[in-house]
Coordinates of N, CA and C in Angstrom, one line a residue:
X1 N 0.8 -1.2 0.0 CA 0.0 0.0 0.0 C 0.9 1.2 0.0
X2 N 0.2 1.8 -0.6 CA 1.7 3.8 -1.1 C 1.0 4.6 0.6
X3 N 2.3 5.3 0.6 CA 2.6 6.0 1.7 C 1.1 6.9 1.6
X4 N 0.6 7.3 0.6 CA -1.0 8.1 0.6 C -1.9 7.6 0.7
X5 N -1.8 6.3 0.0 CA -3.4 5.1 0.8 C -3.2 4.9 2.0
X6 N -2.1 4.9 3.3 CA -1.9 4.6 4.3 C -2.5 6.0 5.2
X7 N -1.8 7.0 4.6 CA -2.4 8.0 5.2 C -4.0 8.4 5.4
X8 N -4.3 8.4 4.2 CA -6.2 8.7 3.9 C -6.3 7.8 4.8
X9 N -6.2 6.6 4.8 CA -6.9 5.3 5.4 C -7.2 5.8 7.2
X10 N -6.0 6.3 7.6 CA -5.6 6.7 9.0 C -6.8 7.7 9.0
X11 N -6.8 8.9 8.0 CA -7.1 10.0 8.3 C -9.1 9.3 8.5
X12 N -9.2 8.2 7.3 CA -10.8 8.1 7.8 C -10.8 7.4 8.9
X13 N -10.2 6.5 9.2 CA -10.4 5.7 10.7 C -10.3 6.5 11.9
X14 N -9.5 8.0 11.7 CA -9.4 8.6 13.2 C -10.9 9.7 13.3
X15 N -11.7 9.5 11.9 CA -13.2 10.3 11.7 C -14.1 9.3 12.1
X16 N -14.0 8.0 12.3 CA -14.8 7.2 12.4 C -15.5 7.0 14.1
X17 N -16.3 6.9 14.4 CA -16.8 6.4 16.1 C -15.9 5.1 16.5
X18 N -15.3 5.1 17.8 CA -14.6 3.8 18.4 C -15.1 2.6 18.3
X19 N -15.1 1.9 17.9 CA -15.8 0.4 17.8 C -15.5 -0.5 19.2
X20 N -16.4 -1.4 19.6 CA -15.7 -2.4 20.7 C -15.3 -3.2 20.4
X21 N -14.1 -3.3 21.5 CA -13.1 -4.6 21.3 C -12.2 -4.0 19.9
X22 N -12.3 -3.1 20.0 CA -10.9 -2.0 19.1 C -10.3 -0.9 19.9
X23 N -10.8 -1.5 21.0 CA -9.8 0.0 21.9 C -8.3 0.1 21.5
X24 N -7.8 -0.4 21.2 CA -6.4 0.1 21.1 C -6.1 0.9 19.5
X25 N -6.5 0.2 18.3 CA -6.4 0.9 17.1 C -7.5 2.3 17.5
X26 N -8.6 2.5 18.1 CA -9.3 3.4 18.0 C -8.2 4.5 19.1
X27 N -7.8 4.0 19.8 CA -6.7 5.2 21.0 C -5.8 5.4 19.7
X28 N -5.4 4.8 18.9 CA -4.3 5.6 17.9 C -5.1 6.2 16.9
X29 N -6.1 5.7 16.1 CA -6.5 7.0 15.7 C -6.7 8.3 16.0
X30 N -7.2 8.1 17.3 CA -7.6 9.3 17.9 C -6.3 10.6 18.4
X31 N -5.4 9.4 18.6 CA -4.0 10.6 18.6 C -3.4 11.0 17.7
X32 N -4.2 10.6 16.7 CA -3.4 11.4 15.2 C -4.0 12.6 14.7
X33 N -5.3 13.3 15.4 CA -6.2 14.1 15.2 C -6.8 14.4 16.5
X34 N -6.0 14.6 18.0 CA -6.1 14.8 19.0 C -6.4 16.3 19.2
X35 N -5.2 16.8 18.5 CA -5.0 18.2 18.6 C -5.6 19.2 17.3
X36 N -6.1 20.1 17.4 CA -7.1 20.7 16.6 C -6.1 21.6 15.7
X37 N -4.7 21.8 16.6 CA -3.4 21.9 16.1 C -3.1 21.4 14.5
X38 N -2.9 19.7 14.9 CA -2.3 18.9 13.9 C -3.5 19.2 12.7
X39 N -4.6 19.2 13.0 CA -5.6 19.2 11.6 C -5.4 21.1 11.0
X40 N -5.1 21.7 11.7 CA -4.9 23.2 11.4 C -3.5 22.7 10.8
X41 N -2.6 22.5 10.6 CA -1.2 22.3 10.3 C -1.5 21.6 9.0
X42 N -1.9 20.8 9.0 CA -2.2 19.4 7.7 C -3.2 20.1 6.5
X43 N -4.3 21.3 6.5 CA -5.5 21.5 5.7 C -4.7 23.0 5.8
X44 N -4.4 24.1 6.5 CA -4.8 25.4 6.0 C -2.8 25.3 5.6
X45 N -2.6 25.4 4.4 CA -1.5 25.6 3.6 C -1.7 27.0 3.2
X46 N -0.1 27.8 3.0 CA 0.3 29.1 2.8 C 1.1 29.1 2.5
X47 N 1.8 30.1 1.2 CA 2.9 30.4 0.9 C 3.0 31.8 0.7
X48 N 3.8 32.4 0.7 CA 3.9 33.8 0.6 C 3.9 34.0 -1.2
X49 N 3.3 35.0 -1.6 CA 2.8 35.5 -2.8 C 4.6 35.9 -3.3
X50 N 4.2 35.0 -4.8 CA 5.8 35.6 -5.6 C 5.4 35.4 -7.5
X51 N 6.0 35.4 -8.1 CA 5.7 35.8 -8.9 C 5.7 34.2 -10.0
X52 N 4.5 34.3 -10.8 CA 4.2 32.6 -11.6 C 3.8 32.7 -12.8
X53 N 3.9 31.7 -13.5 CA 3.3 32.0 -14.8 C 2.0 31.6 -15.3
X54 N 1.5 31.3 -14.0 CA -0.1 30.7 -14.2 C -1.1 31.0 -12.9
X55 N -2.4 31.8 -12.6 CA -2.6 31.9 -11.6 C -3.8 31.2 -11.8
X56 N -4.1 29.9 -11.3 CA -5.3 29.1 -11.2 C -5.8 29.1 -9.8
X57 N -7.6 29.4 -10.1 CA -8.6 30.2 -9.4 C -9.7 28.9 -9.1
X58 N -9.6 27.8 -8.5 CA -10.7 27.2 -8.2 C -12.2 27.8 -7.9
X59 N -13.3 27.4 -9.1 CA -14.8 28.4 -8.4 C -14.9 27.9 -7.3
X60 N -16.2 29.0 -6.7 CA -16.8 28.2 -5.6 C -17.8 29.2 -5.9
X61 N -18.7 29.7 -4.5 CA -20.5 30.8 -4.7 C -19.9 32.0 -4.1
X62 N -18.5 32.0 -3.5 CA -18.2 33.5 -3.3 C -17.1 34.5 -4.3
X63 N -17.5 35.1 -5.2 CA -16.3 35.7 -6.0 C -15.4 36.4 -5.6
X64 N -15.7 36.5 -4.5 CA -14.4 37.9 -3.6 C -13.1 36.5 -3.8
X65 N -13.1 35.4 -3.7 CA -11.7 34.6 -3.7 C -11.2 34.8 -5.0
X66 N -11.2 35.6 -6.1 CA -10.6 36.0 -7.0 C -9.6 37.1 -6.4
X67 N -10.0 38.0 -5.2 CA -8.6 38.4 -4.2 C -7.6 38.2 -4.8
X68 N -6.9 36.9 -4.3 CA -5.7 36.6 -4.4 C -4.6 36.8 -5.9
X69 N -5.8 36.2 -6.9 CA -5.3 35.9 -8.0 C -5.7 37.5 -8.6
X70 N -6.6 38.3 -8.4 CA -6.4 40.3 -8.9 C -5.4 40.6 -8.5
X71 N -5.1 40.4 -6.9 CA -3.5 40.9 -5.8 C -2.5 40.5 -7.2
X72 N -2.0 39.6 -7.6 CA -1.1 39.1 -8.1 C -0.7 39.6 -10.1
X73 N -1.9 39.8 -10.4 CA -1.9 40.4 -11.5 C -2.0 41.5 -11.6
X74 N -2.4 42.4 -10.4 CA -2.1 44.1 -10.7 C -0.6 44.1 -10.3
X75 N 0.0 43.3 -9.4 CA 1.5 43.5 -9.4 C 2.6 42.8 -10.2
X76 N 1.8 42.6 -11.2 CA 2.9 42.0 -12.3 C 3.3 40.6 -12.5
X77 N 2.6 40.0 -11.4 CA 3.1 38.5 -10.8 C 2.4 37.3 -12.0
X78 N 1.4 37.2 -12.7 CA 1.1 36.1 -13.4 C 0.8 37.2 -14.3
X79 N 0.5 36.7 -16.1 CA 0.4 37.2 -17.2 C -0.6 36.5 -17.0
X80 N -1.3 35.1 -16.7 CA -2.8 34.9 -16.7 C -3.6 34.2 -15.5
X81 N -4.6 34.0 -15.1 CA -5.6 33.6 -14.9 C -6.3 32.6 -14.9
X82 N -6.6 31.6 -14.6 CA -7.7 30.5 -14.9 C -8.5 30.5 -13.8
X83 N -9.9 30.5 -14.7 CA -10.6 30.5 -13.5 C -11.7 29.2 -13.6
X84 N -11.5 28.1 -12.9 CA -12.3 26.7 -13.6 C -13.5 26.3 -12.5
X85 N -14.7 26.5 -13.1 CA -15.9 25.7 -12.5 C -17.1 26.3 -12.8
X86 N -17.8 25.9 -13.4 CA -19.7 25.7 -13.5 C -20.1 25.7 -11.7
X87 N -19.8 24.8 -11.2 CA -20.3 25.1 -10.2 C -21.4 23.8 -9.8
X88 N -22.3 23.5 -9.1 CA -23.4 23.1 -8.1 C -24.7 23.8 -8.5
X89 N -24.7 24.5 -9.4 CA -26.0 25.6 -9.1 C -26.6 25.8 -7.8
X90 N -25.6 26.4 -6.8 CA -25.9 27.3 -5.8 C -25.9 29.0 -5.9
X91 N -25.7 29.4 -7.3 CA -25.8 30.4 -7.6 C -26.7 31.0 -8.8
X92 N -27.0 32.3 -9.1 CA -28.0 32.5 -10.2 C -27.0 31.9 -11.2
X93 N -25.7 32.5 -11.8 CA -24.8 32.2 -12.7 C -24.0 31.2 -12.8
X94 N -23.6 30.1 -13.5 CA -22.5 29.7 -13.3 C -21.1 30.6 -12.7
X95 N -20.3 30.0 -11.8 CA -19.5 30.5 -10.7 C -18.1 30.7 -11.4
X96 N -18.2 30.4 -12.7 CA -16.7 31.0 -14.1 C -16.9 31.8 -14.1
X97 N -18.6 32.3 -14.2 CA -18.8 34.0 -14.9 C -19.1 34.7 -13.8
X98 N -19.5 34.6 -12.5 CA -19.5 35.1 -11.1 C -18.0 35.4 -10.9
X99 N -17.2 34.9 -11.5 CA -15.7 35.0 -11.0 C -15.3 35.7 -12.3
X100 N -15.5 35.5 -13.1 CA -15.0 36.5 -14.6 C -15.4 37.8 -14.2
X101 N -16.8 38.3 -14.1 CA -17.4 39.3 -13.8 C -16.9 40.4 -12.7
X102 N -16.3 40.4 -11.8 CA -16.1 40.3 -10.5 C -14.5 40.5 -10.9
X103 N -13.5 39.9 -11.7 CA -12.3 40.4 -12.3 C -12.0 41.6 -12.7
X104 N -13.1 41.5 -13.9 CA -13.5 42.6 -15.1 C -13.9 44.0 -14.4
X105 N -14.8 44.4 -13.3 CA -14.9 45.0 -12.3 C -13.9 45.6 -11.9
X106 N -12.7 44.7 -11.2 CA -11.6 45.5 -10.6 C -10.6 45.5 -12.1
X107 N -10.7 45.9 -13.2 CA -10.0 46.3 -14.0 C -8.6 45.1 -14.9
X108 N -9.1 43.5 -14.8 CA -8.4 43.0 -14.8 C -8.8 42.6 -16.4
X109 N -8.2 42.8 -17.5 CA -8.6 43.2 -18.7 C -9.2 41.3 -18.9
X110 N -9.9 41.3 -20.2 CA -10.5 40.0 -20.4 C -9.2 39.1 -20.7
X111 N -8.1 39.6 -21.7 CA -7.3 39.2 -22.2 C -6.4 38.4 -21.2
X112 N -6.5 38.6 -20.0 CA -5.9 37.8 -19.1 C -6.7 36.9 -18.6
X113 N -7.6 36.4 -19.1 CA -8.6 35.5 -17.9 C -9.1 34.4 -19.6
X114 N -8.8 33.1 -18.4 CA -9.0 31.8 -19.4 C -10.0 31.2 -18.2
X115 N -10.7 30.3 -19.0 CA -11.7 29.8 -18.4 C -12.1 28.4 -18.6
X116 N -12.0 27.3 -17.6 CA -13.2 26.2 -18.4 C -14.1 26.2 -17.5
X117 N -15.8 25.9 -18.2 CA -16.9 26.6 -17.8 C -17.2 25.2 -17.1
X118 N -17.1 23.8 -17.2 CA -17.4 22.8 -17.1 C -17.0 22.2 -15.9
X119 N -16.4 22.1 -15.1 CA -15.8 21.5 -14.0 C -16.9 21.5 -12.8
X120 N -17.4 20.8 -11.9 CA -18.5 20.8 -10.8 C -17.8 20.3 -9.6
X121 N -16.2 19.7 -9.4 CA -15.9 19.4 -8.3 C -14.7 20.0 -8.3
X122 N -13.6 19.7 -7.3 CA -12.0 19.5 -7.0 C -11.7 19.0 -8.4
X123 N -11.9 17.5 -8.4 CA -10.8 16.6 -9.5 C -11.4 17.2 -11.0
X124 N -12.2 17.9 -11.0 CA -12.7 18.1 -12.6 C -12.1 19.4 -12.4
X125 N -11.8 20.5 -11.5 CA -11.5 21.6 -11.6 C -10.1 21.3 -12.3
X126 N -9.1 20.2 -11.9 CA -7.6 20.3 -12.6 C -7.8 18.9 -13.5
X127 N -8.7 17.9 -14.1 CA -8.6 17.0 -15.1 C -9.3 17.7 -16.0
X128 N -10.6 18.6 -16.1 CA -10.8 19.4 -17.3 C -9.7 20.9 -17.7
X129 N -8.8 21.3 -16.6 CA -8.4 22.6 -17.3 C -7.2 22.2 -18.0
X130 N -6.8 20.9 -17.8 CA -5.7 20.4 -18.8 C -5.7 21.0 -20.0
X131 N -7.0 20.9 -20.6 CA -7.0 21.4 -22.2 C -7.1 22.4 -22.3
X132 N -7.7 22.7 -21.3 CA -7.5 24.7 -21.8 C -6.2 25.2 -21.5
X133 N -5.3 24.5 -20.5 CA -3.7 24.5 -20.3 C -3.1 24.3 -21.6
X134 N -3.1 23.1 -21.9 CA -2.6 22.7 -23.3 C -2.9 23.5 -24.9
X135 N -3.8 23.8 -24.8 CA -4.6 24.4 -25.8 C -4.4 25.8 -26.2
X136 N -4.1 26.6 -24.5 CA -3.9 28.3 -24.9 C -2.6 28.5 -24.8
X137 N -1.7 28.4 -23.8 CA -0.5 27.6 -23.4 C 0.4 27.1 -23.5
X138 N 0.3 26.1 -23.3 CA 1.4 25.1 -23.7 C 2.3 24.6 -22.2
X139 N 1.6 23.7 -22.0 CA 2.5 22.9 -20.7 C 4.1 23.0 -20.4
X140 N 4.6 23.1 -21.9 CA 6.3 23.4 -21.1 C 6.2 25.1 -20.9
X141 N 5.8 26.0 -21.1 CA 5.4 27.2 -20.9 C 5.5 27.5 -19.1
X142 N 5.1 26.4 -18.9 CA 4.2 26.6 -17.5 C 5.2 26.2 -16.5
X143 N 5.9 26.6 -15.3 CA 6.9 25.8 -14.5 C 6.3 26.1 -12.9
X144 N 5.5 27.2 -12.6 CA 4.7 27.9 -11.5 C 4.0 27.8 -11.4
X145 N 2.7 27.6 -10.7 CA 1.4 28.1 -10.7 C 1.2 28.2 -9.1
X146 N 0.2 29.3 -9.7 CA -0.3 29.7 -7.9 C -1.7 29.1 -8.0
X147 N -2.2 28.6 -7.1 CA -3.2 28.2 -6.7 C -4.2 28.8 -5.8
X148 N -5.4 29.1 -6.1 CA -6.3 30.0 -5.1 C -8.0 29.3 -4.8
X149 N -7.8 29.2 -3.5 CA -9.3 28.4 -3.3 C -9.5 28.6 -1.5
X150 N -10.1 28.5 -0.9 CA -11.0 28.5 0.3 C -9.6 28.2 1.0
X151 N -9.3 28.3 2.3 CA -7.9 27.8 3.0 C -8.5 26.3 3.7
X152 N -9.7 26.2 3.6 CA -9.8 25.0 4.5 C -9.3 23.9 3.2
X153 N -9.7 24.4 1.8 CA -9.7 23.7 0.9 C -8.6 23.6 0.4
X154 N -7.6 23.9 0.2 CA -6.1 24.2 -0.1 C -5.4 22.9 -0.3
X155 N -4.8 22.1 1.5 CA -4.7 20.8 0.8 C -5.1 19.8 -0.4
X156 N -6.2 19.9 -0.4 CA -7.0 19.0 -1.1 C -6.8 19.5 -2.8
X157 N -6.9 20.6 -3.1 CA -6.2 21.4 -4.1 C -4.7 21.0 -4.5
X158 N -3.6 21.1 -4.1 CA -2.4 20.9 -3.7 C -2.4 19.6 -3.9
X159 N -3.0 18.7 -3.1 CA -3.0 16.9 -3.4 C -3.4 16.5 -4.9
X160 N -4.4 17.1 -5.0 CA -4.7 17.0 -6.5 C -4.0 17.6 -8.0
X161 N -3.8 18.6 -7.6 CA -2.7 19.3 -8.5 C -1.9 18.3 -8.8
X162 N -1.2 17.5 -7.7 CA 0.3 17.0 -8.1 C -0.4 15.8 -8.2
X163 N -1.4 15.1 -8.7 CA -2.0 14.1 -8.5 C -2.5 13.5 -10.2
X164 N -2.6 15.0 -11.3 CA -3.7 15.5 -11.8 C -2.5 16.5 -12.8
X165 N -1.8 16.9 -12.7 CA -1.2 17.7 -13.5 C 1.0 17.3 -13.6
X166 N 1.4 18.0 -14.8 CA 2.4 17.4 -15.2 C 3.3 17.6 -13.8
X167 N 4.7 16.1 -14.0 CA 5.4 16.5 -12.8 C 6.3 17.3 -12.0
X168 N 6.0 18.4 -13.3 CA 7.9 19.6 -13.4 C 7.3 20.8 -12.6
X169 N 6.1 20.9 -12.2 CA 5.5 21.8 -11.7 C 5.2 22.3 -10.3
X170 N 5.6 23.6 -10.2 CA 6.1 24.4 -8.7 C 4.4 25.0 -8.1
X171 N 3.6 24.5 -7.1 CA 3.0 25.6 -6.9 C 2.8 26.2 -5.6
X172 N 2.3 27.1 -5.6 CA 2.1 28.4 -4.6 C 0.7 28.4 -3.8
X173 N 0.4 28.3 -2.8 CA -0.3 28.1 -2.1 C -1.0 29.6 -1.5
X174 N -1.9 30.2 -2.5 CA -2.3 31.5 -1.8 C -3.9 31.3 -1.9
X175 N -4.6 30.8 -0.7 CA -5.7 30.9 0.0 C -6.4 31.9 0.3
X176 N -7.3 31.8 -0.3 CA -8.7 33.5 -0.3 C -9.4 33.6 0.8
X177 N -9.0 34.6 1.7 CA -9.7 34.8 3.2 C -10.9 35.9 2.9
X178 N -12.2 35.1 3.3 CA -13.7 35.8 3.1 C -14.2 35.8 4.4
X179 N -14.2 36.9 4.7 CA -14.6 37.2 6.6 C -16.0 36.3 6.7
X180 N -16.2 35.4 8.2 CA -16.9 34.3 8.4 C -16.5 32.9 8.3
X181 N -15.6 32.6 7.4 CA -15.0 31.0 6.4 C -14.4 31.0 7.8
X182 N -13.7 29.6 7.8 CA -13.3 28.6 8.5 C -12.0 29.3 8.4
X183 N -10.9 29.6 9.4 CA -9.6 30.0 9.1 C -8.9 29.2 10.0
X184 N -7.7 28.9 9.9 CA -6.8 27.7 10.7 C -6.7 27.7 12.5
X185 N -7.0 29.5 12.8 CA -7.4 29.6 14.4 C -8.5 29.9 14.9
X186 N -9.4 29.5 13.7 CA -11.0 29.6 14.4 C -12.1 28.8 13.9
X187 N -11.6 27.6 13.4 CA -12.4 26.8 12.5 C -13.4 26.0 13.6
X188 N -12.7 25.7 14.8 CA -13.3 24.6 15.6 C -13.7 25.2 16.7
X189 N -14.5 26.5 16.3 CA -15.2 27.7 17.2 C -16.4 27.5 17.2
X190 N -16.9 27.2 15.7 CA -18.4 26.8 15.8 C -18.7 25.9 15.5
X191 N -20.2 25.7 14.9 CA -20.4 24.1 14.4 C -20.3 24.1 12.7
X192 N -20.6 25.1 11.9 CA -20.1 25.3 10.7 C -18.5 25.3 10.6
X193 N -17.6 25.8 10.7 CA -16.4 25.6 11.0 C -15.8 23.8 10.9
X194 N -16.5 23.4 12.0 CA -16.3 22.2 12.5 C -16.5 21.2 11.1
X195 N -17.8 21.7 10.7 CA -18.5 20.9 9.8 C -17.6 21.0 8.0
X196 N -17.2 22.2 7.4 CA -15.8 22.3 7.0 C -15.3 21.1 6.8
X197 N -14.2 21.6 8.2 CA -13.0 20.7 7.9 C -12.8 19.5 8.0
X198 N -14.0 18.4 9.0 CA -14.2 17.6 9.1 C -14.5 16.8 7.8
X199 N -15.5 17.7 7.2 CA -15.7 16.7 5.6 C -14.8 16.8 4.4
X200 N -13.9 18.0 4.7 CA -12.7 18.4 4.1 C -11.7 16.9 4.1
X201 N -11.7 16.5 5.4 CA -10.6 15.4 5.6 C -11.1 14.6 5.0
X202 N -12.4 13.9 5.4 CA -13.6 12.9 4.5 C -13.2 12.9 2.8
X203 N -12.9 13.9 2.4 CA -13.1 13.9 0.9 C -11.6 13.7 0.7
X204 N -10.6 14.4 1.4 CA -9.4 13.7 1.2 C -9.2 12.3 1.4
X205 N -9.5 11.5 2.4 CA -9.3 10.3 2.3 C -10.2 9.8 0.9
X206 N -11.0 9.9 0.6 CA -11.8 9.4 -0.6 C -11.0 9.9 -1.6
X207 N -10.7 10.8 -2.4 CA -9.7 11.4 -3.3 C -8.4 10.2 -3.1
X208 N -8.1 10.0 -2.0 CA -7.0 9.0 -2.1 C -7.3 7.8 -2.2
X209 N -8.3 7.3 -1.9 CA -8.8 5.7 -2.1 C -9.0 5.9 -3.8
X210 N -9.1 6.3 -4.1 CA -9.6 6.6 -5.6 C -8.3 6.7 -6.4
X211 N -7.3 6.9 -5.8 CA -6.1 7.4 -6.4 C -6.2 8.5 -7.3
X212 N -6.8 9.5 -7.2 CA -6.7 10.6 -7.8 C -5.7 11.9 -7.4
X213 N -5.1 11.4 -6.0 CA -4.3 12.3 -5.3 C -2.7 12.3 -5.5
X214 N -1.6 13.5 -5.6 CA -0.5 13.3 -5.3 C -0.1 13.5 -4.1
X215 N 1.5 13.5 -4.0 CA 2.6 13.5 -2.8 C 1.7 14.4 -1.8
X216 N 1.6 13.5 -0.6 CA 1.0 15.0 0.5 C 1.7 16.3 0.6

């Protein structure tokens, strides 16, 4: 079994209720996700903003997380943009043009903004922008990319990238903070919070049983 099936596996067993006559595997689960610490350390990933040749924008229903990826292109930092997801229909619009729209606004000209409209999860957000990578682009073009999405969601982004995309590729971890979201020192404040990152970890272990995930 690879060092990432072993992990997911852990990470769903320590989400699981104690079983009887499993006291001992369930006491180690439970010390692997004791501290609200270790799960803040493991999901909210950061890197300091620097400069890439690709700034890919996971959708979601709030467009203010284009933040990160505007920050970076008014200072010269990426020549483009991708912004990939249709969305859930939790919104009037599909959540490409909620996030196109919302660019265009703060003055970020069309010519920098690529799009695929089609994507509804994580793994479709980086197995369909392949072609629009390859297609506008060109994969050896690309050696950087910054990645922008929810900070609870980051890992899971990050696992999948290198899971999902070519192996020569550097990326940048810049997380969109939208006052109320789940943030790494106040997630496990409420019961939304709670609810987050708990299914956050859920979906990473599943992403990994699936083998759709890279290197943690």
């Amino acid at each position: 079994m690879s060092r990432t099936r072993e992990f997911v596996r852990a990470i769903r067993g320590a989400l699981q209720p104690a079983q009887a006559g499993n006291g001992g595997a369930a006491r180690e689960h439970q010390s692997l996700f004791e501290s609200r610490d270790a799960i803040s350390r493991f999901l909210f990933v950061q890197d300091d903003a620097e400069p890439v040749d690709l700034c890919f924008v996971l959708g979601c229903p709030t467009p203010s997380n284009m933040d990160p990826a505007i920050e970076l292109f008014r200072k010269g930092w990426t020549p483009k943009i991708l912004i990939s997801g249709y969305g859930r229909g939790h919104t009037e619009l599909p959540e490409y043009e909620l996030f196109r729209r919302y660019a265009l606004e703060r003055h970020v000209p069309e010519s920098a903004l690529l799009i695929e409209p089609k994507a509804t999860n994580t793994l479709e957000n980086f197995t369909f922008s392949r072609a629009v990578i390859e297609s506008e682009l060109g994969w050896e073009r690309i050696k950087r990319v910054a990645l922008v999405t929810k900070p609870f969601h980051m890992r899971r982004a990050l696992m999948t990238a290198h899971g999902q995309w070519p192996d020569h590729l550097e990326f940048i971890a810049l997380p969109a903070k939208v006052p109320g979201e789940p943030l790494a020192d106040t997630w496990w404040q409420n019961e939304d919070g709670r609810g987050y990152v708990f299914a956050e970890l859920r979906a990473i272990g599943a992403y990994g049983l699936a083998e759709n995930l890279g290197r943690v």
